[in-house]
CSV table of C-alpha atoms in Angstrom, one decimal:
chain,number,residue,atom,x,y,z
A,38,UNK,CA,82.1,-1.7,21.2
A,39,UNK,CA,83.1,-5.4,21.0
A,40,UNK,CA,80.6,-8.3,20.7
A,41,UNK,CA,81.2,-11.9,21.4
A,42,UNK,CA,80.8,-13.5,17.9
A,43,UNK,CA,79.2,-16.6,19.5
A,44,UNK,CA,76.3,-14.6,20.8
A,45,UNK,CA,73.4,-13.6,18.6
A,46,UNK,CA,72.7,-9.9,18.1
A,47,UNK,CA,69.3,-8.8,17.0
A,48,UNK,CA,67.3,-5.6,16.6
A,49,UNK,CA,63.8,-6.0,17.9
A,50,UNK,CA,62.0,-3.4,16.0
A,51,UNK,CA,58.5,-2.3,16.9
A,52,UNK,CA,57.4,-0.9,13.5
A,53,UNK,CA,53.9,0.0,14.7
A,54,UNK,CA,52.1,0.4,18.0
A,55,UNK,CA,48.7,-0.5,16.5
A,56,UNK,CA,47.2,-3.9,17.3
A,57,UNK,CA,44.0,-5.7,16.6
A,58,UNK,CA,43.9,-7.2,20.1
A,59,UNK,CA,43.8,-5.9,23.6
A,60,UNK,CA,45.7,-8.6,25.5
A,61,UNK,CA,45.4,-8.5,29.3
A,62,UNK,CA,49.2,-8.2,29.8
A,63,UNK,CA,49.9,-5.7,27.1
A,64,UNK,CA,51.9,-2.6,27.8
A,65,UNK,CA,50.8,-0.6,24.7
A,66,UNK,CA,49.3,2.8,25.3
A,67,UNK,CA,45.8,3.6,24.2
A,68,UNK,CA,45.4,5.5,22.0
A,69,UNK,CA,48.5,4.4,20.1
A,70,UNK,CA,50.8,7.0,18.7
A,71,UNK,CA,50.8,7.5,14.9
A,72,UNK,CA,53.0,5.1,12.9
A,73,UNK,CA,56.3,6.4,11.5
A,74,UNK,CA,56.3,7.2,7.8
A,75,UNK,CA,58.1,4.8,5.4
A,76,UNK,CA,60.9,7.3,5.0
A,77,UNK,CA,61.4,7.4,8.7
A,78,UNK,CA,61.5,3.6,9.0
A,79,UNK,CA,64.0,3.5,6.1
A,80,UNK,CA,66.2,6.0,8.0
A,81,UNK,CA,66.2,3.7,11.1
A,82,UNK,CA,67.0,0.7,8.9
A,83,UNK,CA,69.8,2.6,7.2
A,84,UNK,CA,71.3,3.5,10.6
A,85,UNK,CA,71.2,-0.1,11.7
A,86,UNK,CA,72.8,-1.3,8.5
A,87,UNK,CA,75.6,1.3,8.9
A,88,UNK,CA,76.1,-0.1,12.4
A,89,UNK,CA,76.0,-3.7,11.3
A,90,UNK,CA,79.7,-4.1,10.4
A,91,UNK,CA,80.5,-3.8,14.1
A,92,UNK,CA,78.2,-6.8,14.9
A,93,UNK,CA,78.8,-10.6,14.7
A,94,UNK,CA,77.8,-11.0,11.1
A,95,UNK,CA,76.6,-14.6,11.0
A,96,UNK,CA,74.3,-14.2,14.1
A,97,UNK,CA,72.7,-10.8,13.4
A,98,UNK,CA,69.0,-10.6,12.6
A,99,UNK,CA,66.1,-8.2,12.7
A,100,UNK,CA,62.9,-9.1,14.6
A,101,UNK,CA,59.9,-7.1,13.5
A,102,UNK,CA,57.3,-6.6,16.2
A,103,UNK,CA,54.6,-4.2,17.1
A,104,UNK,CA,51.7,-3.8,18.3
A,105,UNK,CA,50.8,-6.2,15.5
A,106,UNK,CA,53.3,-5.9,12.6
A,107,UNK,CA,50.8,-7.0,10.0
A,108,UNK,CA,48.9,-3.8,10.6
A,109,UNK,CA,51.9,-1.8,9.2
A,110,UNK,CA,51.6,-0.9,5.5
A,111,UNK,CA,55.4,-1.0,5.4
A,112,UNK,CA,55.9,-4.6,6.6
A,113,UNK,CA,56.7,-6.1,3.2
A,114,UNK,CA,58.8,-3.2,2.1
A,115,UNK,CA,61.0,-3.6,5.2
A,116,UNK,CA,61.2,-7.3,4.7
A,117,UNK,CA,62.5,-6.8,1.2
A,118,UNK,CA,65.1,-4.3,2.4
A,119,UNK,CA,66.2,-6.5,5.2
A,120,UNK,CA,66.6,-9.5,2.9
A,121,UNK,CA,68.4,-7.4,0.3
A,122,UNK,CA,70.9,-6.5,3.0
A,123,UNK,CA,71.6,-10.2,3.6
A,124,UNK,CA,69.9,-10.3,7.1
A,125,UNK,CA,67.3,-12.8,8.3
A,126,UNK,CA,64.1,-11.3,9.5
A,127,UNK,CA,61.8,-12.8,12.1
A,128,UNK,CA,58.3,-11.5,12.7
A,129,UNK,CA,56.7,-11.5,16.2
A,130,UNK,CA,52.9,-11.6,15.8
A,131,UNK,CA,49.7,-12.7,17.5
A,132,UNK,CA,49.0,-14.7,14.3
A,133,UNK,CA,45.4,-13.6,13.9
A,134,UNK,CA,46.1,-11.8,10.6
A,135,UNK,CA,48.0,-14.6,8.9
A,136,UNK,CA,45.9,-16.3,6.3
A,137,UNK,CA,47.1,-18.3,3.3
A,138,UNK,CA,47.8,-15.2,1.3
A,139,UNK,CA,49.8,-13.5,4.1
A,140,UNK,CA,51.9,-16.7,4.5
A,141,UNK,CA,52.6,-16.7,0.8
A,142,UNK,CA,53.6,-13.1,0.9
A,143,UNK,CA,56.0,-13.7,3.8
A,144,UNK,CA,57.6,-16.4,1.7
A,145,UNK,CA,57.8,-14.1,-1.4
A,146,UNK,CA,59.4,-11.4,0.7
A,147,UNK,CA,62.0,-13.8,2.2
A,148,UNK,CA,60.9,-13.8,5.8
A,149,UNK,CA,62.8,-16.6,7.4
A,150,UNK,CA,60.9,-17.2,10.7
A,151,UNK,CA,57.7,-16.2,12.4
A,152,UNK,CA,57.0,-16.3,16.1
A,153,UNK,CA,53.3,-16.5,17.2
A,154,UNK,CA,52.3,-15.7,20.7
A,155,UNK,CA,50.4,-18.7,22.2
A,156,UNK,CA,49.6,-18.1,25.9
A,157,UNK,CA,48.1,-21.5,26.7
A,158,UNK,CA,45.5,-24.0,25.6
A,159,UNK,CA,42.3,-22.5,24.2
A,160,UNK,CA,40.7,-21.3,27.5
A,161,UNK,CA,43.8,-19.6,28.9
A,162,UNK,CA,44.9,-18.2,25.6
A,163,UNK,CA,41.5,-16.6,24.9
A,164,UNK,CA,41.2,-15.3,28.5
A,165,UNK,CA,44.4,-13.4,27.8
A,166,UNK,CA,44.0,-12.5,24.1
A,167,UNK,CA,40.3,-12.6,23.4
A,168,UNK,CA,37.7,-14.8,21.7
A,169,UNK,CA,38.6,-16.8,18.6
A,170,UNK,CA,42.3,-15.9,18.9
A,171,UNK,CA,43.4,-19.5,19.6
A,172,UNK,CA,41.9,-21.0,16.4
A,173,UNK,CA,43.3,-18.1,14.4
A,174,UNK,CA,46.8,-18.7,15.8
A,175,UNK,CA,46.7,-22.4,15.1
A,176,UNK,CA,45.4,-21.8,11.6
A,177,UNK,CA,48.2,-19.3,11.0
A,178,UNK,CA,50.7,-22.0,12.1
A,179,UNK,CA,49.2,-24.3,9.4
A,180,UNK,CA,49.5,-21.6,6.7
A,181,UNK,CA,53.1,-20.9,7.6
A,182,UNK,CA,54.1,-24.6,7.7
A,183,UNK,CA,52.5,-25.0,4.3
A,184,UNK,CA,54.9,-22.3,3.0
A,185,UNK,CA,57.8,-24.0,4.8
A,186,UNK,CA,58.4,-20.9,7.0
A,187,UNK,CA,60.0,-21.8,10.3
A,188,UNK,CA,57.6,-21.2,13.2
A,189,UNK,CA,58.0,-20.8,16.9
A,190,UNK,CA,55.5,-20.3,19.6
A,191,UNK,CA,56.1,-17.9,22.4
A,192,UNK,CA,54.3,-18.0,25.7
A,193,UNK,CA,54.3,-15.2,28.2
A,194,UNK,CA,54.1,-16.9,31.6
A,195,UNK,CA,51.8,-15.7,34.4
A,196,UNK,CA,49.8,-17.2,37.2
A,197,UNK,CA,46.9,-17.2,34.8
A,198,UNK,CA,48.5,-19.7,32.3
A,199,UNK,CA,51.3,-21.4,34.2
A,200,UNK,CA,49.4,-24.7,34.3
A,201,UNK,CA,49.2,-24.6,30.5
A,202,UNK,CA,52.9,-25.0,29.9
A,203,UNK,CA,52.6,-28.7,29.0
A,204,UNK,CA,49.7,-28.0,26.6
A,205,UNK,CA,51.7,-25.3,24.8
A,206,UNK,CA,54.7,-27.7,24.5
A,207,UNK,CA,52.4,-30.3,23.0
A,208,UNK,CA,50.9,-27.8,20.6
A,209,UNK,CA,54.4,-26.7,19.6
A,210,UNK,CA,55.3,-30.4,18.9
A,211,UNK,CA,52.2,-30.6,16.6
A,212,UNK,CA,52.3,-27.2,14.9
A,213,UNK,CA,55.6,-25.3,15.4
A,214,UNK,CA,59.3,-25.8,15.7
A,215,UNK,CA,60.6,-24.6,19.1
A,216,UNK,CA,58.6,-22.9,21.8
A,217,UNK,CA,60.0,-20.1,24.0
A,218,UNK,CA,58.8,-18.9,27.3
A,219,UNK,CA,59.0,-15.3,28.5
A,220,UNK,CA,58.3,-13.7,31.8
A,221,UNK,CA,55.6,-11.3,32.5
A,222,UNK,CA,57.0,-7.9,33.6
A,223,UNK,CA,54.3,-6.1,35.6
A,224,UNK,CA,54.2,-2.4,35.2
A,225,UNK,CA,51.8,0.5,35.7
């Protein structure tokens, strides 16, 4: 297998299926399957690290997702192992569980970037993700910025929130670094 070294390569790793939200566009199964044990997660990481020499070294990273990765008791352990291997880690989260202490812990465990899902201004975001989720995401952005952790917003586009693209861009200019847009893939 040969990779173009100019292209990034990342492992998007869903370390848990559990989530504290029930977003309208989510594909997770209810009830969620049991989380893998720490030893099983370590085995997966070891396999990826063994494969790593075949990847473009400067542009390889691990993106930790879920469900909601902050619900995994193994998040910080995995961040430590990833950082010790010399890889950057990015967390993909809904942001509702990031308080000041969580942001400090991310910094201590060498997390380099966090991506918070923001699906519109308050009304659209909360119609998709639930009550109070907008303020919690914006508060999380403030905690991450205070710790100097790079932050991106990610918006999953649908008919329900397409008109809010300018609002999300403006929010990103105020609270985050870049903003990314993803397409909704209907299933089921």
